[in-house]
PDB file of C-alpha atoms in Angstrom:
ATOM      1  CA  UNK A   1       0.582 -13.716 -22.345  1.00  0.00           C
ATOM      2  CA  UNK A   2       0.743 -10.753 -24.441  1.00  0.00           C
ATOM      3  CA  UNK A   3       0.087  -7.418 -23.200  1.00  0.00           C
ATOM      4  CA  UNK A   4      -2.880  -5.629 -24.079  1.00  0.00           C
ATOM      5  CA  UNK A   5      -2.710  -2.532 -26.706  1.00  0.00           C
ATOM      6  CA  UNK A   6      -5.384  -0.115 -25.566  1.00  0.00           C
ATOM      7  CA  UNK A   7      -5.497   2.724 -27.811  1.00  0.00           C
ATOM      8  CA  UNK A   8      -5.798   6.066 -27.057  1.00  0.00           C
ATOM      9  CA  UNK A   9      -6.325   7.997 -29.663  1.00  0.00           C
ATOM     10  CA  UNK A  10      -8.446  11.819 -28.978  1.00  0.00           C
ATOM     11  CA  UNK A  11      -6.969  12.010 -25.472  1.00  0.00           C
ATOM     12  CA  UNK A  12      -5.154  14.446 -23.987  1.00  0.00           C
ATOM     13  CA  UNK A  13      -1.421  13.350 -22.931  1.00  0.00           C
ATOM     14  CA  UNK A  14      -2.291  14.708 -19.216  1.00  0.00           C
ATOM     15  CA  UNK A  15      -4.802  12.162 -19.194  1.00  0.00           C
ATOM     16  CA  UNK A  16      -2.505   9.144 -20.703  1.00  0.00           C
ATOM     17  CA  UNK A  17       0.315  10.453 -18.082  1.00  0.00           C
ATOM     18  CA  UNK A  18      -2.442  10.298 -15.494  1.00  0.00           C
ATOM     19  CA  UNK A  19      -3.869   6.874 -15.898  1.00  0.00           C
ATOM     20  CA  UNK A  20      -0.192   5.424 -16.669  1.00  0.00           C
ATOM     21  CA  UNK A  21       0.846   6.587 -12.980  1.00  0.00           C
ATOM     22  CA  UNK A  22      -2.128   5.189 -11.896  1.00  0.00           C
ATOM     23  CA  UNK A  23      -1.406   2.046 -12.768  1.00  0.00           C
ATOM     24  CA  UNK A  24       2.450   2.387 -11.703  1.00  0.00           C
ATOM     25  CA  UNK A  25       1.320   2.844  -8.052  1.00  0.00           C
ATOM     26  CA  UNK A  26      -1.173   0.199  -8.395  1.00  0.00           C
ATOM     27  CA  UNK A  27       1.462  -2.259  -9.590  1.00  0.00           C
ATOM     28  CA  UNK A  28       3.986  -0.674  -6.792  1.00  0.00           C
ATOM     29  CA  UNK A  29       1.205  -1.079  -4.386  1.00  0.00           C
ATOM     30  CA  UNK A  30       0.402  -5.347  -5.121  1.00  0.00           C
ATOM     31  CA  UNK A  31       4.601  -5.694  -5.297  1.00  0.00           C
ATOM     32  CA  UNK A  32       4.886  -3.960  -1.767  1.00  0.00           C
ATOM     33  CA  UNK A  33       2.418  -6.531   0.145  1.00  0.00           C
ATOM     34  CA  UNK A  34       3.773  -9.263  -1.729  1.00  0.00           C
ATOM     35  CA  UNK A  35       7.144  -8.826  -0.383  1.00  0.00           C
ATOM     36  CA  UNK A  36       5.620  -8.400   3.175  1.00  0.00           C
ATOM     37  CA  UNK A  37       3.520 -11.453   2.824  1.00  0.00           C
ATOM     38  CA  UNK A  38       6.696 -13.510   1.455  1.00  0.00           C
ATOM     39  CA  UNK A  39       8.626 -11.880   4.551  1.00  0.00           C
ATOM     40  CA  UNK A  40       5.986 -13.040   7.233  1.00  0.00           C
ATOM     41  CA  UNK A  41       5.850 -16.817   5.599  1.00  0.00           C
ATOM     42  CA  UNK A  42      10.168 -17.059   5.745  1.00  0.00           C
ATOM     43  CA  UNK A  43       9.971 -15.509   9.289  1.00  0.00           C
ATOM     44  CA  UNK A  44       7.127 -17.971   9.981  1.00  0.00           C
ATOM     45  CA  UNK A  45       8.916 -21.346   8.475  1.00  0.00           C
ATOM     46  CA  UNK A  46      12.389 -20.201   9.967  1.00  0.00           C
ATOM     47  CA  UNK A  47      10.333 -19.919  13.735  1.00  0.00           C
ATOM     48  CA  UNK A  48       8.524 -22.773  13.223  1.00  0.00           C
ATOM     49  CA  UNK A  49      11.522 -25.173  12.258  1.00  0.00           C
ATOM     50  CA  UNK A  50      13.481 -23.495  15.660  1.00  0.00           C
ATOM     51  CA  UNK A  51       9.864 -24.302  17.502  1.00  0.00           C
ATOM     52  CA  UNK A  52       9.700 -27.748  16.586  1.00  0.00           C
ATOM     53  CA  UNK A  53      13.639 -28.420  17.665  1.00  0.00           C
ATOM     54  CA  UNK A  54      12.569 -26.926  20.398  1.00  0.00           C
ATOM     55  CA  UNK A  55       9.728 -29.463  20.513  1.00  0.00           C
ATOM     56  CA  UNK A  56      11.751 -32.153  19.724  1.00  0.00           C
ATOM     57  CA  UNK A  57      14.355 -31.563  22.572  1.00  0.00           C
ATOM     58  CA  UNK A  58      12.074 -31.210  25.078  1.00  0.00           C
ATOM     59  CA  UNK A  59      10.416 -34.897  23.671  1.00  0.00           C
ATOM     60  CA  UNK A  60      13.922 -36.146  23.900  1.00  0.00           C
ATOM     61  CA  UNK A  61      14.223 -35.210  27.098  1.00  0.00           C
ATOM     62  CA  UNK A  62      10.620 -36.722  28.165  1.00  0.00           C
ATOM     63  CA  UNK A  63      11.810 -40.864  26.609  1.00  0.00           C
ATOM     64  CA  UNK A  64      14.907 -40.332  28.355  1.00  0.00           C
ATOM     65  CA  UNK A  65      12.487 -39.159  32.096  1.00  0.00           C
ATOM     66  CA  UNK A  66      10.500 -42.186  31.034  1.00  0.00           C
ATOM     67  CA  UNK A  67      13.873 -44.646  30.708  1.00  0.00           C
ATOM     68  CA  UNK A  68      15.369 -42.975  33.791  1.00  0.00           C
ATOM     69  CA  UNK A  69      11.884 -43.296  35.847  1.00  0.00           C
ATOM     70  CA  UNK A  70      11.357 -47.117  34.223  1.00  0.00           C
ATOM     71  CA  UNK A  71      15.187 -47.888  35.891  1.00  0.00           C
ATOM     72  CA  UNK A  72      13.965 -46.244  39.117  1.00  0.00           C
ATOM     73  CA  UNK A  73      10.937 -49.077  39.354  1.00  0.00           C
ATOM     74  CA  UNK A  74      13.078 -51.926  38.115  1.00  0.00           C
ATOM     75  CA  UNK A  75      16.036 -50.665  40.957  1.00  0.00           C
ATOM     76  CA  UNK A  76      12.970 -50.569  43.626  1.00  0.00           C
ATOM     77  CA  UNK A  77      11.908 -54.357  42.742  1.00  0.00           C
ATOM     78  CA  UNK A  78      15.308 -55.765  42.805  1.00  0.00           C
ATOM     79  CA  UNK A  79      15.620 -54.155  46.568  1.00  0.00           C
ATOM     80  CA  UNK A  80      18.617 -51.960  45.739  1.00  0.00           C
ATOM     81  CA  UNK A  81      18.261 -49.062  47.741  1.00  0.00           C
ATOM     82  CA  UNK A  82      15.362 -48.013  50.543  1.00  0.00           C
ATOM     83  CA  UNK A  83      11.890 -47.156  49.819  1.00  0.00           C
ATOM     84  CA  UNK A  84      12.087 -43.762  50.625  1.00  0.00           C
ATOM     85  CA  UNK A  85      15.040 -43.351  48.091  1.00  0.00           C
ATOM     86  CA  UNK A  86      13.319 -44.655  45.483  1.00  0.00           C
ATOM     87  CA  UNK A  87       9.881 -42.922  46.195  1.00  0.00           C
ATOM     88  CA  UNK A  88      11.841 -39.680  46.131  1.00  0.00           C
ATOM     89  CA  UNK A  89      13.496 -40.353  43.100  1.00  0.00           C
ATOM     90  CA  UNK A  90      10.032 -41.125  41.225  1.00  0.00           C
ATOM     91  CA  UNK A  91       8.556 -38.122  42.622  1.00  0.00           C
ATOM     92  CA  UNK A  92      11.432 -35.771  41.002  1.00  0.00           C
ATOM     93  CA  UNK A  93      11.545 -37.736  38.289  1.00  0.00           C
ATOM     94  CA  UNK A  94       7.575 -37.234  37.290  1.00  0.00           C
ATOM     95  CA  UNK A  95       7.522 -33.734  38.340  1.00  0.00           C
ATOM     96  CA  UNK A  96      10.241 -33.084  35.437  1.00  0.00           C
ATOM     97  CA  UNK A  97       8.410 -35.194  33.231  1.00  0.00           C
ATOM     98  CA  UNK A  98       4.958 -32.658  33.892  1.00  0.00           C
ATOM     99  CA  UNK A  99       6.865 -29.703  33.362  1.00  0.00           C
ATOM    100  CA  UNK A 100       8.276 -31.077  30.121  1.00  0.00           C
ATOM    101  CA  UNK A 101       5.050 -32.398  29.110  1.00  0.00           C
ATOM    102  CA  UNK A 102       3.631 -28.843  29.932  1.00  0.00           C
ATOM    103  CA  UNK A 103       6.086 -26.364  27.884  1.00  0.00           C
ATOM    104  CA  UNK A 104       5.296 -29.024  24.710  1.00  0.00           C
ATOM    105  CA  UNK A 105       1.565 -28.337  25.438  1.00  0.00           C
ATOM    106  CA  UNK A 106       2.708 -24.595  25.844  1.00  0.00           C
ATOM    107  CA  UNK A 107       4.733 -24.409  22.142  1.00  0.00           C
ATOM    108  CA  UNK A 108       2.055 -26.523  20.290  1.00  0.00           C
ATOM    109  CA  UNK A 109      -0.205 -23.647  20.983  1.00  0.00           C
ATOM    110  CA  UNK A 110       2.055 -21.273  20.569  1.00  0.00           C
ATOM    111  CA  UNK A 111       2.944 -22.934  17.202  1.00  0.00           C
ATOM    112  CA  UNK A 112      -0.536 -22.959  15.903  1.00  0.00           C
ATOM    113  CA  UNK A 113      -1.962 -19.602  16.894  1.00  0.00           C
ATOM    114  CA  UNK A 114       1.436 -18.222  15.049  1.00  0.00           C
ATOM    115  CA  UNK A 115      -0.043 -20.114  12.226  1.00  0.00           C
ATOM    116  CA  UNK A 116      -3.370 -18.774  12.347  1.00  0.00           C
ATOM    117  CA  UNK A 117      -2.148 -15.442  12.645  1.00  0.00           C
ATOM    118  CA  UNK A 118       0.224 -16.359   9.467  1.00  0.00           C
ATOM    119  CA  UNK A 119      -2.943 -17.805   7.697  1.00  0.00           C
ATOM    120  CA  UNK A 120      -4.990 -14.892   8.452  1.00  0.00           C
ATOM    121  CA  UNK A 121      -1.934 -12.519   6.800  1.00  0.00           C
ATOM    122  CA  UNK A 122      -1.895 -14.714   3.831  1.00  0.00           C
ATOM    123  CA  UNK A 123      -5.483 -14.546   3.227  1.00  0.00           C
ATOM    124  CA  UNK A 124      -5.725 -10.418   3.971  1.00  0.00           C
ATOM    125  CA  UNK A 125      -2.529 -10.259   1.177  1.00  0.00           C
ATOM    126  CA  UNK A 126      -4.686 -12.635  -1.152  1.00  0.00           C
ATOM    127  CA  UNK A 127      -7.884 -10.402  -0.609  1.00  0.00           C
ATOM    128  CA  UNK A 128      -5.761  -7.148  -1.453  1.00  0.00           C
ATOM    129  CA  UNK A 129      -4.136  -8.664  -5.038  1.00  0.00           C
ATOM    130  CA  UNK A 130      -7.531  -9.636  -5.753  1.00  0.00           C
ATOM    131  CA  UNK A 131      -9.040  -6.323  -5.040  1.00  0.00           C
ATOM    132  CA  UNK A 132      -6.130  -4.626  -6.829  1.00  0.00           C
ATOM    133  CA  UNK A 133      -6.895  -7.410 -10.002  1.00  0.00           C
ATOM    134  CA  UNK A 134     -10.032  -5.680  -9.853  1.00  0.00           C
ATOM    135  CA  UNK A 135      -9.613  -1.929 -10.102  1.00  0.00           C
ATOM    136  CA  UNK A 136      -6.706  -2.573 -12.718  1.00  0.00           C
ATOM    137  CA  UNK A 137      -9.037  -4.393 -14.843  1.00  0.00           C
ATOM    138  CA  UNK A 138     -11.975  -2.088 -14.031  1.00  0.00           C
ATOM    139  CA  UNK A 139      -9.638   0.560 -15.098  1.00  0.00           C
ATOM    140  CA  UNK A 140      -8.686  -1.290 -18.317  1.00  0.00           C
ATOM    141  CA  UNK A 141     -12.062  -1.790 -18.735  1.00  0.00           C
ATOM    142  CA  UNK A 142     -12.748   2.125 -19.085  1.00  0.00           C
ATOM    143  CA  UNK A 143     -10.005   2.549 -21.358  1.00  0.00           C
ATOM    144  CA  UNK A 144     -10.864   0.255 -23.556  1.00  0.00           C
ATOM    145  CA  UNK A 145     -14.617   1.290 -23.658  1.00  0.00           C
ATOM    146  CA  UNK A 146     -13.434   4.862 -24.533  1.00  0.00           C
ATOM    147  CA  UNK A 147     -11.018   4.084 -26.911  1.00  0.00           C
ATOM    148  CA  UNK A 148     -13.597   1.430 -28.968  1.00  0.00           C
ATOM    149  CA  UNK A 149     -16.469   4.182 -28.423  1.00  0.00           C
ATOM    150  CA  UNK A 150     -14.681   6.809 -30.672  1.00  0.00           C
ATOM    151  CA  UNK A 151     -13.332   3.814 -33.046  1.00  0.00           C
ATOM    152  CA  UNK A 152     -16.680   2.935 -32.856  1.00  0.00           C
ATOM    153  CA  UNK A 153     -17.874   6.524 -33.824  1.00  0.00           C
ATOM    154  CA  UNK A 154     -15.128   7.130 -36.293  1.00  0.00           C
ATOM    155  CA  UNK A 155     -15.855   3.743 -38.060  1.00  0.00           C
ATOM    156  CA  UNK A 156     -20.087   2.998 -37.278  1.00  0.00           C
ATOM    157  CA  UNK A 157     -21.151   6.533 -37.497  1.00  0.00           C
ATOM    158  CA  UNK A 158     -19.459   7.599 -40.975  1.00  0.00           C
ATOM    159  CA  UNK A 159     -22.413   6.571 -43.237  1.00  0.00           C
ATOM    160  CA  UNK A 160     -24.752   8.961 -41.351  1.00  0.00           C
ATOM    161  CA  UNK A 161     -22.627  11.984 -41.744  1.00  0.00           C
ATOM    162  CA  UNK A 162     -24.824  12.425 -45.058  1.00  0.00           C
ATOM    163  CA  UNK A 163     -27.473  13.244 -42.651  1.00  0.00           C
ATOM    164  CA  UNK A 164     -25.032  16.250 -41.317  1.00  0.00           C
ATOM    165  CA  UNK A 165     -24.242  14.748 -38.224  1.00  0.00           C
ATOM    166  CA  UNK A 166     -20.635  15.930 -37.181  1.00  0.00           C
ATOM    167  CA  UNK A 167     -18.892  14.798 -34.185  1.00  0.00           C
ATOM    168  CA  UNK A 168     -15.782  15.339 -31.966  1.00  0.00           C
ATOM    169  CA  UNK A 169     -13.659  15.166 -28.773  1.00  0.00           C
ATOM    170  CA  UNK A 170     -14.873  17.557 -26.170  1.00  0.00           C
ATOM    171  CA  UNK A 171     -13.205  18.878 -23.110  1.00  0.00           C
ATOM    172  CA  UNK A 172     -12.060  15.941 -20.296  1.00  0.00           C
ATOM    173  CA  UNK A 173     -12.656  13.412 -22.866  1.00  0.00           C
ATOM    174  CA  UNK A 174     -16.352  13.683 -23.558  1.00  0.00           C
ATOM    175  CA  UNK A 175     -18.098  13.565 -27.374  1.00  0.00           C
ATOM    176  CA  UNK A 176     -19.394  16.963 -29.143  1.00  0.00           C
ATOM    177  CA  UNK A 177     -22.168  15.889 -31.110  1.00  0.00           C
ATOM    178  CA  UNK A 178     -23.774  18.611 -34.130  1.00  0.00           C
ATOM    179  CA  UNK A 179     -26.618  17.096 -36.199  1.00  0.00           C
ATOM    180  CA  UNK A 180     -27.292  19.484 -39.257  1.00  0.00           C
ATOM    181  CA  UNK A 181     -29.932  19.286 -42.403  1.00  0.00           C
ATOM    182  CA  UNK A 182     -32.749  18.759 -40.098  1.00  0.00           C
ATOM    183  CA  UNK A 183     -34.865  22.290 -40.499  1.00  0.00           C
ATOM    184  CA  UNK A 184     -35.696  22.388 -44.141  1.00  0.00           C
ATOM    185  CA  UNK A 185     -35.835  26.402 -43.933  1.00  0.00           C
ATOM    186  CA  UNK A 186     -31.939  26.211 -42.675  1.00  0.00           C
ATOM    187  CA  UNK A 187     -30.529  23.253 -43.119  1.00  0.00           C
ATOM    188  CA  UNK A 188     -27.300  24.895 -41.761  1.00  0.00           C
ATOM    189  CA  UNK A 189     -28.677  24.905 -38.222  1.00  0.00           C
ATOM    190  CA  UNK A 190     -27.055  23.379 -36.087  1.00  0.00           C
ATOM    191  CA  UNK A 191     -28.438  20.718 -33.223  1.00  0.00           C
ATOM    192  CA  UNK A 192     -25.645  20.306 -30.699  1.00  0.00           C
ATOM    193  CA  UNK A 193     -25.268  17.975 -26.975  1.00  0.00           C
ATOM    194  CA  UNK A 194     -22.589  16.542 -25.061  1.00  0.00           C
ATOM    195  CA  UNK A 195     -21.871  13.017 -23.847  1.00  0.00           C
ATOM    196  CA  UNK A 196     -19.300  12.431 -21.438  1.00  0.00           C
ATOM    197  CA  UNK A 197     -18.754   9.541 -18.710  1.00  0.00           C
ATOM    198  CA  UNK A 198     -18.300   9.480 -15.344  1.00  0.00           C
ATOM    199  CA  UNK A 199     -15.556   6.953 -13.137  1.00  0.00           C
ATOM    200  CA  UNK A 200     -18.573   4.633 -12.980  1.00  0.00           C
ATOM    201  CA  UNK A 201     -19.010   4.371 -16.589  1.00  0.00           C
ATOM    202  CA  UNK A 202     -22.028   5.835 -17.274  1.00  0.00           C
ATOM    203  CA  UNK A 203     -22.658   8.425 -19.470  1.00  0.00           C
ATOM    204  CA  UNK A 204     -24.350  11.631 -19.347  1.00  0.00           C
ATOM    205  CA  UNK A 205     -25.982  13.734 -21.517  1.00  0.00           C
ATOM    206  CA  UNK A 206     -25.660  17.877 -21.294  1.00  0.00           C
ATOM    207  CA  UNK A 207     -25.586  20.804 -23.469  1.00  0.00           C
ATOM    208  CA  UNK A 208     -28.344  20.401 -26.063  1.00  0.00           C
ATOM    209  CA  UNK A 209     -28.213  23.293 -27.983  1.00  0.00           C
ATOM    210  CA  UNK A 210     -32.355  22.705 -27.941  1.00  0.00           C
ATOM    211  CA  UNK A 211     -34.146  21.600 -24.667  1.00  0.00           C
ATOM    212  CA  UNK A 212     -35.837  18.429 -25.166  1.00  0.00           C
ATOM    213  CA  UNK A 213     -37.479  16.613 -22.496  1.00  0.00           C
ATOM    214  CA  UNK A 214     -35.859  14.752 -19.608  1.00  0.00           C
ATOM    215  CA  UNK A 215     -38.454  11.583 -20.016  1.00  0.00           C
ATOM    216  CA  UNK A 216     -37.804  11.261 -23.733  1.00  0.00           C
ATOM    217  CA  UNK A 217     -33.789  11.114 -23.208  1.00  0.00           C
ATOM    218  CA  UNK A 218     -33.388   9.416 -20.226  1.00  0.00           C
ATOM    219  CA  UNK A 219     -34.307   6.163 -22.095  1.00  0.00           C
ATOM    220  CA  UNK A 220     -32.632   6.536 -24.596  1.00  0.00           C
ATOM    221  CA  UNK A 221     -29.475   6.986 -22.160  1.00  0.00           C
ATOM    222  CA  UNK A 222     -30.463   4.439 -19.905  1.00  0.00           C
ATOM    223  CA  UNK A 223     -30.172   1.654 -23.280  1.00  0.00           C
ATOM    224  CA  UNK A 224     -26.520   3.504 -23.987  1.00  0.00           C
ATOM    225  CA  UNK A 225     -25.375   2.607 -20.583  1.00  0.00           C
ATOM    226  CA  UNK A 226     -26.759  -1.010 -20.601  1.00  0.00           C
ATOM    227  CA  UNK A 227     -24.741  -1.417 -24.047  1.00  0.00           C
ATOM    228  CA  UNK A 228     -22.061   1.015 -24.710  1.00  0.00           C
ATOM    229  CA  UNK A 229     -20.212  -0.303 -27.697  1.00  0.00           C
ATOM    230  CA  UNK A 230     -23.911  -1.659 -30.009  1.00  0.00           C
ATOM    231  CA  UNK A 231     -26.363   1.067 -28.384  1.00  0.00           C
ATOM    232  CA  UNK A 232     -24.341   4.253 -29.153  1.00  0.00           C
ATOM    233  CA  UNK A 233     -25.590   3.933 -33.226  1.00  0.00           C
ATOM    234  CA  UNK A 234     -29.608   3.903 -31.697  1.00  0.00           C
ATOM    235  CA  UNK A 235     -28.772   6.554 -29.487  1.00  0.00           C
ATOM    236  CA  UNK A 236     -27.514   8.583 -31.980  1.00  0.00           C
ATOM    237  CA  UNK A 237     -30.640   8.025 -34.194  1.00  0.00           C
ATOM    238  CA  UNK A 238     -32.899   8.782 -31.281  1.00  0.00           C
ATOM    239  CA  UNK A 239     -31.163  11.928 -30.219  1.00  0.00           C
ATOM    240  CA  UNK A 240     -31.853  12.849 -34.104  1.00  0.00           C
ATOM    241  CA  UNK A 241     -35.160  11.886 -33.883  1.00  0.00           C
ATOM    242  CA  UNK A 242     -35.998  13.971 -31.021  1.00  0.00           C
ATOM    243  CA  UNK A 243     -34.388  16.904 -32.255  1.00  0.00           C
ATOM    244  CA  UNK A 244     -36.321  16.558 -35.627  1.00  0.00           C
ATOM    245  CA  UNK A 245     -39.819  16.177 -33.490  1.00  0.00           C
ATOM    246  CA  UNK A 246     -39.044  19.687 -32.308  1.00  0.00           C
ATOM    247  CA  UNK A 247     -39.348  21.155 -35.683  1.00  0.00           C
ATOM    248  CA  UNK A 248     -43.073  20.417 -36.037  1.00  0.00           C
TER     249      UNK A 248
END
C-alpha cells in the first residue's frame, strides 16, 4: 500500500521534527513488544515440544507397567511362583504406574496454564498494536485535518477576499483571521480573532479584536467542530456577520 503524503505546508519545522519523532517512538514502541511477544511464543513452542516428550516418556513407561503388570497376572495363573511373590510384585508394579499416571496429570496442567499465560501475553501484545493503530492514525488524522484546513482556506476562502477578509498562520499553528470593508466610515478597519486547535481537535476561538458575545459564537464553533473541513466557509461568514451586527 502506498504511503500517505500529508502535507505540511504553514508549519513550523520544530513542529514537523516533533510529530516525525513522535511517530519514530511509536513505531519503535509496536516493534519492541512484537519481538517480546514472538520471543514468549518460540520459548513457549520449544517448552511445550520438551513437555510433551516428557509426556510421552512417561506414557511409554505407563504401556510398558501395564505389559509388565499383565505378565505378573498371567505368571500368577499358570502357578509359577508363590502368592505372596506375585501380590508383591502387583503392588510395586501399580504404585509406579500411580506415580506415572500422576506427574502426566501434573505436566498436562502445567502445560495448559503455560498456555493460558501465553494466550493472555498474546492478547495484551494484540491490545497494545491496536491501541498504538489508534493514536498513529488519530495522529494522522490531525495532520491531515490541519493541512486540508489551510488548503481548504487557501483554495475555498479566495473568492471572499473581495469582502477584505485576510488570513494567515498564527503562532503554534493556529489561523489569524482580519475581515476589512465592513464599517462604511473606515473601511480600513480592521476585525481580527484567532482559531487554533487543541490535541483533541477542537477548535477555539480567542482574540477578537471586538468582543462579541459568547452565546452568539459558541454555535457557530460548536458546527466548526462537528464538520471541520465543509463548516469552516459558514463559520467564516458567521464570524463576519457578527462583526458587521456590531456596527449598527
Amino acid at each position: 500500500m502506498a504511503a500517505t503524503t500529508i502535507s505540511y505546508t504553514g508549519f513550523t519545522s520544530g513542529f514537523v521534527d516533533g510529530l516525525a519523532e513522535s511517530r519514530r517512538r511509536l513505531d519503535a514502541f509496536v516493534d519492541g513488544n512484537k519481538a517480546k511477544a514472538d520471543a514468549l511464543v518460540a520459548d513457549h513452542q520449544q517448552a511445550a515440544a520438551e513437555e510433551q516428550q516428557g509426556i510421552d516418556a512417561l506414557l511409554r513407561q505407563l504401556h510398558a507397567l501395564q505389559y509388565e503388570r499383565g505378565v505378573a497376572r498371567e505368571s500368577a495363573k499358570g502357578g509359577n511362583g508363590g502368592e505372596g511373590g506375585v501380590a508383591e510384585q502387583r503392588k510395586k508394579l501399580e504404585g509406579k504406574r500411580a506415580r506415572l499416571e500422576e506427574e502426566v496429570r501434573s505436566l498436562t496442567t502445567k502445560n495448559r496454564a503455560e498456555r493460558e499465560q501465553l494466550d493472555a501475553v498474546l492478547a495484551e501484545e494484540a491490545a497494545i498494536r491496536q491501541k498504538a493503530d489508534e493514536v498513529r492514525k488519530r495522529k494522522e488524522a490531525i495532520e491531515m485535518a490541519r493541512g486540508i484546513t489551510l488548503e481548504d482556506l487557501t483554495k475555498g476562502l479566495q473568492n471572499y477576499q473581495f469582502t477584505g477578509l485576510r488570513f494567515k498562520q498564527g503562532a503554534k499553528g493556529a489561523l489569524d483571521f482580519t475581515f476589512t470593508k465592513l464599517d462604511r466610515d473606515d473601511p480600513a478597519r480592521k476585525f481580527t480573532f484567532t482559531l487554533s486547535m487543541d490535541k483533541q481537535e477542537q477548535y477555539h476561538l480567542s482574540a477578537c479584536s471586538v468582543p462579541l458575545e459568547q452565546n452568539e459564537t459558541e454555535p457557530l464553533l460548536e458546527a466548526l467542530n462537528v464538520d471541520q473541513k465543509e463548516g469552516m466557509h459558514m463559520f467564516v461568514v458567521g464570524m463576519r456577520k457578527l462583526f458587521k451586527e456590531t456596527l449598527q
